[in-house]
CSV table of C-alpha atoms and ligand atoms in Angstrom, one decimal:
chain,number,residue,atom,x,y,z
I,1,UNK,CA,-40.8,58.1,-21.9
I,2,UNK,CA,-37.3,57.4,-23.1
I,3,UNK,CA,-36.4,61.1,-22.8
I,4,UNK,CA,-32.7,61.7,-22.8
I,5,UNK,CA,-31.9,65.0,-20.9
I,6,UNK,CA,-28.4,66.2,-21.2
I,7,UNK,CA,-27.5,68.0,-18.0
I,8,UNK,CA,-23.8,68.7,-18.3
I,9,UNK,CA,-21.3,68.8,-21.1
I,10,UNK,CA,-17.5,68.9,-21.1
I,11,UNK,CA,-15.9,68.6,-24.5
I,12,UNK,CA,-17.7,65.7,-26.2
I,13,UNK,CA,-18.5,64.0,-22.9
I,14,UNK,CA,-21.9,64.5,-21.3
I,15,UNK,CA,-24.0,63.6,-18.2
I,16,UNK,CA,-27.6,62.9,-18.9
I,17,UNK,CA,-30.8,61.5,-17.3
I,18,UNK,CA,-32.4,58.7,-19.4
I,19,UNK,CA,-36.0,57.9,-18.6
I,20,UNK,CA,-37.2,54.3,-18.9
I,21,UNK,CA,-40.4,52.7,-17.7
I,22,UNK,CA,-38.6,51.0,-14.7
I,23,UNK,CA,-36.7,54.1,-13.6
I,24,UNK,CA,-34.5,57.0,-14.7
I,25,UNK,CA,-30.8,56.2,-15.1
I,26,UNK,CA,-27.9,58.6,-15.1
I,27,UNK,CA,-25.3,58.3,-17.9
I,28,UNK,CA,-22.5,57.7,-18.6
I,29,UNK,CA,-23.2,54.2,-17.1
I,30,UNK,CA,-21.9,50.7,-17.2
I,31,UNK,CA,-24.4,47.8,-17.4
I,32,UNK,CA,-23.5,44.5,-15.8
I,33,UNK,CA,-24.2,41.5,-18.0
I,34,UNK,CA,-26.8,38.9,-16.8
I,35,UNK,CA,-26.6,36.6,-19.7
I,36,UNK,CA,-28.7,33.8,-18.3
I,37,UNK,CA,-31.0,35.9,-16.2
I,38,UNK,CA,-28.4,36.4,-13.4
I,39,UNK,CA,-25.2,38.5,-13.1
I,40,UNK,CA,-23.0,35.5,-12.2
I,41,UNK,CA,-22.8,35.2,-8.4
I,42,UNK,CA,-24.3,38.6,-7.6
I,43,UNK,CA,-27.8,39.0,-6.1
I,44,UNK,CA,-30.2,41.8,-7.2
I,45,UNK,CA,-29.9,43.4,-3.7
I,46,UNK,CA,-26.1,43.5,-4.2
I,47,UNK,CA,-26.5,45.0,-7.6
I,48,UNK,CA,-28.7,47.7,-6.2
I,49,UNK,CA,-26.3,48.3,-3.4
I,50,UNK,CA,-23.2,48.8,-5.7
I,51,UNK,CA,-25.1,51.3,-7.9
I,52,UNK,CA,-26.0,49.1,-10.9
I,53,UNK,CA,-28.7,51.0,-12.9
I,54,UNK,CA,-29.6,48.7,-15.8
I,55,UNK,CA,-28.9,45.0,-16.4
I,56,UNK,CA,-28.3,43.3,-19.7
I,57,UNK,CA,-30.0,40.0,-20.6
I,58,UNK,CA,-29.5,37.9,-23.7
I,59,UNK,CA,-32.1,36.7,-26.2
I,60,UNK,CA,-29.9,33.9,-27.5
I,61,UNK,CA,-29.4,32.2,-24.1
I,62,UNK,CA,-32.9,32.8,-22.6
I,63,UNK,CA,-34.8,31.7,-25.7
I,64,UNK,CA,-32.9,28.3,-25.6
I,65,UNK,CA,-33.2,27.9,-21.9
I,66,UNK,CA,-35.6,28.3,-20.1
I,67,UNK,CA,-37.5,29.7,-23.1
I,68,UNK,CA,-39.1,33.1,-23.3
I,69,UNK,CA,-42.6,31.8,-22.4
I,70,UNK,CA,-41.5,30.8,-18.9
I,71,UNK,CA,-39.9,34.2,-18.4
I,72,UNK,CA,-43.1,35.9,-19.6
I,73,UNK,CA,-45.2,33.8,-17.2
I,74,UNK,CA,-43.1,35.5,-14.4
I,75,UNK,CA,-43.9,39.0,-15.8
I,76,UNK,CA,-40.7,39.1,-17.8
I,77,UNK,CA,-37.1,39.5,-16.6
I,78,UNK,CA,-37.9,41.7,-13.6
I,79,UNK,CA,-40.4,39.2,-12.2
I,80,UNK,CA,-38.2,36.2,-13.1
I,81,UNK,CA,-35.0,37.6,-11.7
I,82,UNK,CA,-36.4,39.8,-8.9
I,83,UNK,CA,-34.2,42.7,-10.1
I,84,UNK,CA,-36.8,45.5,-10.1
I,85,UNK,CA,-34.9,48.1,-12.2
I,86,UNK,CA,-34.5,48.6,-15.9
I,87,UNK,CA,-33.3,45.9,-18.3
I,88,UNK,CA,-31.8,45.9,-21.7
I,89,UNK,CA,-31.8,42.8,-23.9
I,90,UNK,CA,-29.4,42.1,-26.8
I,91,UNK,CA,-31.0,40.7,-29.9
I,92,UNK,CA,-29.1,37.4,-30.3
I,93,UNK,CA,-27.3,37.8,-33.6
I,94,UNK,CA,-24.0,38.5,-31.9
I,95,UNK,CA,-24.3,35.6,-29.5
I,96,UNK,CA,-25.1,33.2,-32.3
I,97,UNK,CA,-21.9,34.2,-34.0
I,98,UNK,CA,-19.8,33.7,-30.9
I,99,UNK,CA,-21.5,30.6,-29.4
I,100,UNK,CA,-23.7,28.8,-32.0
I,101,UNK,CA,-22.4,26.1,-34.3
I,102,UNK,CA,-22.8,25.4,-38.0
I,103,UNK,CA,-24.6,28.7,-38.5
I,104,UNK,CA,-25.9,29.8,-41.9
I,105,UNK,CA,-26.7,33.5,-42.4
I,106,UNK,CA,-29.2,34.3,-45.1
I,107,UNK,CA,-31.4,37.3,-45.9
I,108,UNK,CA,-34.1,35.6,-43.8
I,109,UNK,CA,-32.0,35.3,-40.7
I,110,UNK,CA,-29.6,32.9,-38.9
I,111,UNK,CA,-29.9,29.2,-38.6
I,112,UNK,CA,-27.7,27.7,-35.9
I,113,UNK,CA,-27.2,24.6,-33.8
I,114,UNK,CA,-28.0,25.2,-30.2
I,115,UNK,CA,-24.9,25.0,-27.9
I,116,UNK,CA,-27.1,23.1,-25.4
I,117,UNK,CA,-28.6,20.2,-27.3
I,118,UNK,CA,-27.4,20.6,-30.9
I,119,UNK,CA,-31.0,21.2,-32.2
I,120,UNK,CA,-31.4,23.5,-35.2
I,121,UNK,CA,-32.8,26.9,-34.3
I,122,UNK,CA,-33.9,29.7,-36.6
I,123,UNK,CA,-33.4,33.2,-35.4
I,124,UNK,CA,-34.9,36.0,-37.6
I,125,UNK,CA,-35.5,39.7,-36.9
I,126,UNK,CA,-39.2,38.9,-36.3
I,127,UNK,CA,-38.4,36.1,-33.9
I,128,UNK,CA,-35.8,38.2,-32.0
I,129,UNK,CA,-38.4,40.9,-31.4
I,130,UNK,CA,-41.0,38.4,-30.4
I,131,UNK,CA,-38.6,36.9,-27.8
I,132,UNK,CA,-37.5,40.3,-26.6
I,133,UNK,CA,-41.1,41.4,-26.1
I,134,UNK,CA,-41.7,38.3,-24.0
I,135,UNK,CA,-38.6,39.0,-22.0
I,136,UNK,CA,-40.0,42.4,-21.3
I,137,UNK,CA,-36.8,44.6,-21.1
I,138,UNK,CA,-37.1,48.4,-21.2
I,139,UNK,CA,-34.6,48.6,-24.0
I,140,UNK,CA,-34.5,46.0,-26.8
I,141,UNK,CA,-31.9,45.8,-29.6
I,142,UNK,CA,-32.3,45.5,-33.3
I,143,UNK,CA,-31.3,42.1,-34.8
I,144,UNK,CA,-28.0,42.7,-36.5
I,145,UNK,CA,-25.0,41.0,-37.9
I,146,UNK,CA,-21.7,41.7,-36.3
I,147,UNK,CA,-18.9,40.6,-38.7
I,148,UNK,CA,-15.8,39.1,-37.1
I,149,UNK,CA,-12.4,40.9,-37.2
I,150,UNK,CA,-10.8,40.9,-39.6
I,151,UNK,CA,-13.4,40.6,-42.4
I,152,UNK,CA,-13.4,41.5,-46.1
I,153,UNK,CA,-14.6,45.1,-46.7
I,154,UNK,CA,-17.0,43.7,-49.3
I,155,UNK,CA,-18.5,41.4,-46.7
I,156,UNK,CA,-18.8,44.1,-44.1
I,157,UNK,CA,-20.7,46.3,-46.7
I,158,UNK,CA,-23.1,43.5,-47.7
I,159,UNK,CA,-23.6,42.7,-44.0
I,160,UNK,CA,-24.4,46.3,-42.9
I,161,UNK,CA,-26.8,46.7,-45.7
I,162,UNK,CA,-28.6,43.5,-44.6
I,163,UNK,CA,-28.5,44.8,-41.0
I,164,UNK,CA,-30.5,47.8,-42.2
I,165,UNK,CA,-33.2,45.6,-43.9
I,166,UNK,CA,-33.3,43.6,-40.7
I,167,UNK,CA,-33.8,46.8,-38.7
I,168,UNK,CA,-36.8,47.7,-40.9
I,169,UNK,CA,-38.3,44.2,-40.2
I,170,UNK,CA,-37.7,44.5,-36.5
I,171,UNK,CA,-39.5,47.9,-36.4
I,172,UNK,CA,-42.4,46.4,-38.5
I,173,UNK,CA,-43.2,43.7,-36.0
I,174,UNK,CA,-42.4,45.6,-32.8
I,175,UNK,CA,-45.7,46.1,-30.9
I,176,UNK,CA,-45.0,47.4,-27.4
I,177,UNK,CA,-44.7,51.1,-26.9
I,178,UNK,CA,-43.2,50.6,-23.4
I,179,UNK,CA,-40.1,49.2,-25.0
I,180,UNK,CA,-37.6,51.3,-26.8
I,181,UNK,CA,-35.7,49.7,-29.7
I,182,UNK,CA,-32.2,50.8,-30.4
I,183,UNK,CA,-30.7,50.5,-33.9
I,184,UNK,CA,-27.1,49.3,-34.2
I,185,UNK,CA,-24.5,51.0,-36.4
I,186,UNK,CA,-22.0,48.5,-38.0
I,187,UNK,CA,-19.2,49.0,-40.5
I,188,UNK,CA,-16.2,47.6,-38.6
I,189,UNK,CA,-13.3,49.9,-38.2
I,190,UNK,CA,-13.7,51.4,-41.7
I,191,UNK,CA,-14.7,55.1,-41.7
I,192,UNK,CA,-16.5,55.0,-45.1
I,193,UNK,CA,-18.4,51.8,-44.2
I,194,UNK,CA,-19.5,53.2,-40.8
I,195,UNK,CA,-20.6,56.3,-42.7
I,196,UNK,CA,-22.7,54.1,-45.0
I,197,UNK,CA,-24.2,52.3,-42.0
I,198,UNK,CA,-25.0,55.7,-40.4
I,199,UNK,CA,-26.6,56.9,-43.6
I,200,UNK,CA,-28.8,53.8,-43.7
I,201,UNK,CA,-29.6,53.8,-40.0
I,202,UNK,CA,-30.2,57.4,-38.9
I,203,UNK,CA,-33.4,57.9,-40.9
I,204,UNK,CA,-35.2,55.3,-38.7
I,205,UNK,CA,-34.8,57.9,-35.8
I,206,UNK,CA,-34.9,55.2,-33.1
I,207,UNK,CA,-34.8,56.4,-29.4
I,208,UNK,CA,-31.2,55.4,-29.1
I,209,UNK,CA,-28.3,54.1,-31.2
I,210,UNK,CA,-25.7,51.5,-30.6
I,211,UNK,CA,-22.1,51.3,-31.9
I,212,UNK,CA,-21.8,47.7,-32.9
I,213,UNK,CA,-19.1,45.6,-34.5
I,214,UNK,CA,-16.3,46.9,-32.2
I,215,UNK,CA,-14.3,45.2,-29.4
I,216,UNK,CA,-14.2,42.1,-31.5
I,217,UNK,CA,-10.4,41.7,-31.5
I,218,UNK,CA,-9.3,44.8,-33.4
I,219,UNK,CA,-6.4,46.8,-31.8
I,220,UNK,CA,-7.5,49.8,-29.7
I,221,UNK,CA,-5.8,52.2,-32.1
I,222,UNK,CA,-8.4,51.1,-34.7
I,223,UNK,CA,-11.4,51.0,-32.3
I,224,UNK,CA,-11.0,54.5,-30.8
I,225,UNK,CA,-11.1,56.3,-34.2
I,226,UNK,CA,-14.2,54.2,-35.2
I,227,UNK,CA,-15.9,55.2,-31.9
I,228,UNK,CA,-14.9,58.9,-32.4
I,229,UNK,CA,-16.2,58.9,-35.9
I,230,UNK,CA,-19.5,57.2,-35.2
I,231,UNK,CA,-20.4,58.9,-31.9
I,232,UNK,CA,-19.6,62.3,-33.6
I,233,UNK,CA,-22.3,61.7,-36.2
I,234,UNK,CA,-25.0,60.3,-34.0
I,235,UNK,CA,-27.8,62.6,-32.8
I,236,UNK,CA,-26.8,64.8,-29.9
I,237,UNK,CA,-30.1,64.2,-27.9
I,238,UNK,CA,-30.2,60.4,-27.9
I,239,UNK,CA,-28.3,57.8,-25.9
I,240,UNK,CA,-25.2,56.2,-27.5
I,241,UNK,CA,-24.4,52.7,-26.5
I,242,UNK,CA,-21.0,51.1,-27.2
I,243,UNK,CA,-21.7,47.4,-27.2
I,244,UNK,CA,-19.4,44.8,-25.5
I,245,UNK,CA,-16.9,47.4,-24.1
I,246,UNK,CA,-15.8,47.1,-20.6
I,247,UNK,CA,-12.1,47.6,-20.0
I,248,UNK,CA,-11.7,50.6,-17.6
I,249,UNK,CA,-9.6,52.5,-20.1
I,250,UNK,CA,-12.1,51.9,-22.9
I,251,UNK,CA,-14.9,53.3,-20.7
I,252,UNK,CA,-12.9,56.4,-20.0
I,253,UNK,CA,-12.0,56.8,-23.7
I,254,UNK,CA,-15.6,56.1,-24.7
I,255,UNK,CA,-17.0,58.8,-22.3
I,256,UNK,CA,-14.5,61.3,-23.7
I,257,UNK,CA,-15.8,60.6,-27.2
I,258,UNK,CA,-19.5,61.0,-26.2
I,259,UNK,CA,-20.6,57.5,-25.4
I,260,UNK,CA,-23.3,57.1,-22.7
I,261,UNK,CA,-23.8,53.4,-22.2
I,262,UNK,CA,-21.5,50.4,-22.0
I,263,UNK,CA,-21.8,46.6,-21.2
I,264,UNK,CA,-19.3,43.8,-20.9
I,265,UNK,CA,-18.7,40.5,-19.1
I,266,UNK,CA,-15.2,41.7,-18.3
I,267,UNK,CA,-15.6,42.7,-14.7
I,268,UNK,CA,-17.3,39.5,-13.6
I,269,UNK,CA,-15.3,37.2,-15.9
I,270,UNK,CA,-11.9,38.6,-14.8
I,271,UNK,CA,-13.1,38.5,-11.2
I,272,UNK,CA,-13.9,34.8,-11.5
I,273,UNK,CA,-10.4,34.3,-12.9
I,274,UNK,CA,-8.9,36.0,-9.8
I,275,UNK,CA,-8.3,39.5,-11.0
I,276,UNK,CA,-9.3,42.7,-9.2
I,277,UNK,CA,-9.6,46.1,-10.9
I,278,UNK,CA,-8.0,48.9,-8.9
I,279,UNK,CA,-6.8,52.5,-9.6
I,280,UNK,CA,-3.3,51.1,-9.8
I,281,UNK,CA,-4.2,48.7,-12.6
I,282,UNK,CA,-5.4,45.1,-12.6
I,283,UNK,CA,-4.3,43.1,-9.6
I,284,UNK,CA,-3.6,39.3,-10.0
I,285,UNK,CA,-4.8,37.7,-6.8
I,286,UNK,CA,-3.1,34.5,-7.7
I,287,UNK,CA,0.3,36.2,-7.6
I,288,UNK,CA,2.4,36.2,-4.4
I,289,UNK,CA,2.1,39.8,-3.1
I,290,UNK,CA,-1.6,39.8,-2.2
I,291,UNK,CA,-1.2,36.6,-0.1
I,292,UNK,CA,0.2,38.6,2.9
I,293,UNK,CA,-1.2,42.0,2.2
I,294,UNK,CA,-3.3,43.6,5.0
I,295,UNK,CA,-4.6,46.2,2.5
I,296,UNK,CA,-8.1,46.2,0.9
I,297,UNK,CA,-8.3,45.5,-2.8
I,298,UNK,CA,-8.6,49.2,-3.6
I,299,UNK,CA,-8.3,51.9,-0.9
I,300,UNK,CA,-10.8,54.2,-2.6
I,301,UNK,CA,-13.5,51.5,-2.9
I,302,UNK,CA,-16.6,51.3,-0.7
I,303,UNK,CA,-17.8,47.8,-1.8
I,304,UNK,CA,-18.5,45.1,0.8
I,305,UNK,CA,-15.2,43.3,0.0
I,306,UNK,CA,-13.1,46.4,0.4
I,307,UNK,CA,-14.9,47.5,3.6
I,308,UNK,CA,-14.5,44.1,5.3
I,309,UNK,CA,-11.6,42.1,3.8
I,310,UNK,CA,-7.9,42.2,3.3
I,311,UNK,CA,-6.2,41.2,0.1
I,312,UNK,CA,-4.7,38.3,2.1
I,313,UNK,CA,-8.1,37.0,3.0
I,314,UNK,CA,-9.5,37.3,-0.5
I,315,UNK,CA,-6.3,35.7,-2.0
I,316,UNK,CA,-6.8,32.8,0.5
I,317,UNK,CA,-10.4,32.3,-0.7
I,318,UNK,CA,-9.2,32.2,-4.3
I,319,UNK,CA,-6.5,29.7,-3.5
I,320,UNK,CA,-8.8,27.5,-1.4
I,321,UNK,CA,-11.3,27.7,-4.3
I,322,UNK,CA,-14.0,29.0,-1.9
I,323,UNK,CA,-17.0,30.4,-3.9
I,324,UNK,CA,-17.0,33.6,-1.8
I,325,UNK,CA,-13.7,34.5,-3.5
I,326,UNK,CA,-14.9,34.9,-7.1
I,327,UNK,CA,-18.1,36.4,-5.8
I,328,UNK,CA,-16.3,39.1,-3.9
I,329,UNK,CA,-14.0,39.9,-6.8
I,330,UNK,CA,-17.0,40.1,-9.2
I,331,UNK,CA,-18.8,42.4,-6.8
I,332,UNK,CA,-15.7,44.6,-6.3
I,333,UNK,CA,-15.0,44.8,-10.1
I,334,UNK,CA,-18.6,45.8,-10.9
I,335,UNK,CA,-18.4,48.5,-8.1
I,336,UNK,CA,-15.1,49.6,-9.5
I,337,UNK,CA,-16.7,50.3,-13.0
I,338,UNK,CA,-19.8,51.9,-11.5
I,339,UNK,CA,-17.5,54.2,-9.3
I,340,UNK,CA,-15.4,54.9,-12.4
I,341,UNK,CA,-18.5,56.2,-14.2
I,342,UNK,CA,-19.6,58.1,-11.0
I,343,UNK,CA,-16.2,59.8,-11.0
I,344,UNK,CA,-16.4,60.5,-14.7
I,345,UNK,CA,-19.8,62.1,-14.2
I,346,UNK,CA,-18.6,64.3,-11.4
I,347,UNK,CA,-15.6,65.4,-13.5
I,348,UNK,CA,-17.8,66.3,-16.4
I,349,UNK,CA,-20.1,68.2,-14.1
I,350,UNK,CA,-17.1,70.1,-12.7
I,351,UNK,CA,-15.8,70.8,-16.3
I,352,UNK,CA,-12.6,68.9,-15.4
I,353,UNK,CA,-13.1,65.7,-17.4
I,354,UNK,CA,-9.9,65.9,-19.4
I,355,UNK,CA,-7.7,66.5,-16.3
I,356,UNK,CA,-9.5,63.8,-14.3
I,357,UNK,CA,-9.1,61.2,-17.1
I,358,UNK,CA,-5.4,62.0,-17.6
I,359,UNK,CA,-4.7,61.7,-13.9
I,360,UNK,CA,-6.7,58.4,-13.7
I,361,UNK,CA,-4.9,56.9,-16.7
I,362,UNK,CA,-1.5,58.0,-15.4
I,363,UNK,CA,-2.1,56.1,-12.2
I,364,UNK,CA,-3.9,53.1,-13.8
I,365,UNK,CA,-1.1,52.4,-16.3
I,366,UNK,CA,1.9,53.3,-14.0
I,367,UNK,CA,2.4,49.7,-12.9
I,368,UNK,CA,1.3,48.1,-16.1
I,369,UNK,CA,-2.0,46.3,-16.5
Z,401,LIG,N1,-22.4,42.9,-28.5
Z,401,LIG,C1,-21.1,43.4,-28.8
Z,401,LIG,N2,-21.1,43.8,-30.1
Z,401,LIG,C2,-22.3,43.6,-30.6
Z,401,LIG,C3,-22.9,43.9,-31.9
Z,401,LIG,O1,-22.2,44.4,-32.9
Z,401,LIG,N3,-24.2,43.6,-32.1
Z,401,LIG,C4,-24.9,43.0,-31.1
Z,401,LIG,N4,-26.2,42.7,-31.3
Z,401,LIG,N5,-24.4,42.8,-29.9
Z,401,LIG,C5,-23.1,43.1,-29.7
Z,402,LIG,ZN1,-14.1,47.1,-3.6
């Protein structure tokens, strides 16, 4: 279980099969985010149809509502959500930082005020693992601290050292062999701090490693070198997961640097705001051009929206505030990222990744994003 078999390599990019209890997935892959036990507006059948391979769930949201005990009573996230495939849950620390109020971070863990009812909640490494075991995902994440950007170097150092002690506590209480725990490498955009985090984290030899602390507001010129540096020092034969990254160009860049897994709310969130991802860049469906266009969103796309609807019809749905509009844009955007990863895998297999990526970027950025 949790074997990671690399099948093709092209430069630092690779195609691999990753075995999990609920099925084998092919990487590089993008994971849709189902924060509250649902990928907003998209049914499990639709997820399967568009090629989703693994869904992300959130400890923070699900422990507050409906509570992990209720999810466990349904047999965990697969039974609760009726999505039968593999799940990954994030550990909660990151969401506390972005959503919780009046938080206090100590060696013990994080105390925060629930965004739902203002009650005080204590989240520790032990509690995070307990919740993640109840949620029953195939992959669970270490409880870490993700400093904001920018942050003081000294703070990032203290924080990554604490993240290592939290990792040890997570592994100490973890009790289920059918779940793989991934450690998270922090250190912000500083090479020496990421080196320190790697030095502290690699000895735990977890079945996979995540690149954390990135895509938190730093410029891409700082994120890419940090990804290159970290991915280049992670073990070759284990999956590498770049957390919270989901812009198409960041996926292509990440794959080039040897990243295998990505997740982000971007495709569904931008879809709800009326934007469609296409090979010609991001299309604003609230602008005037799509209103009379008889073309599909993306001529190369095989999703339900592109097979059946014109841009004009979808723009009408958005303007009329019909719920099918954001639903179809979310479905299309997820399919776009899955197809992007399918094309990346085919290019790696053919030994043409660099040429494919250059051609894709030239087209994607031609009209501006
Ligand atoms: N999601 C995006 N970045 C991070 C991170 O650094 N840690 C965790 N746990 N989740 C994330
Ligand atoms: Zn489509």
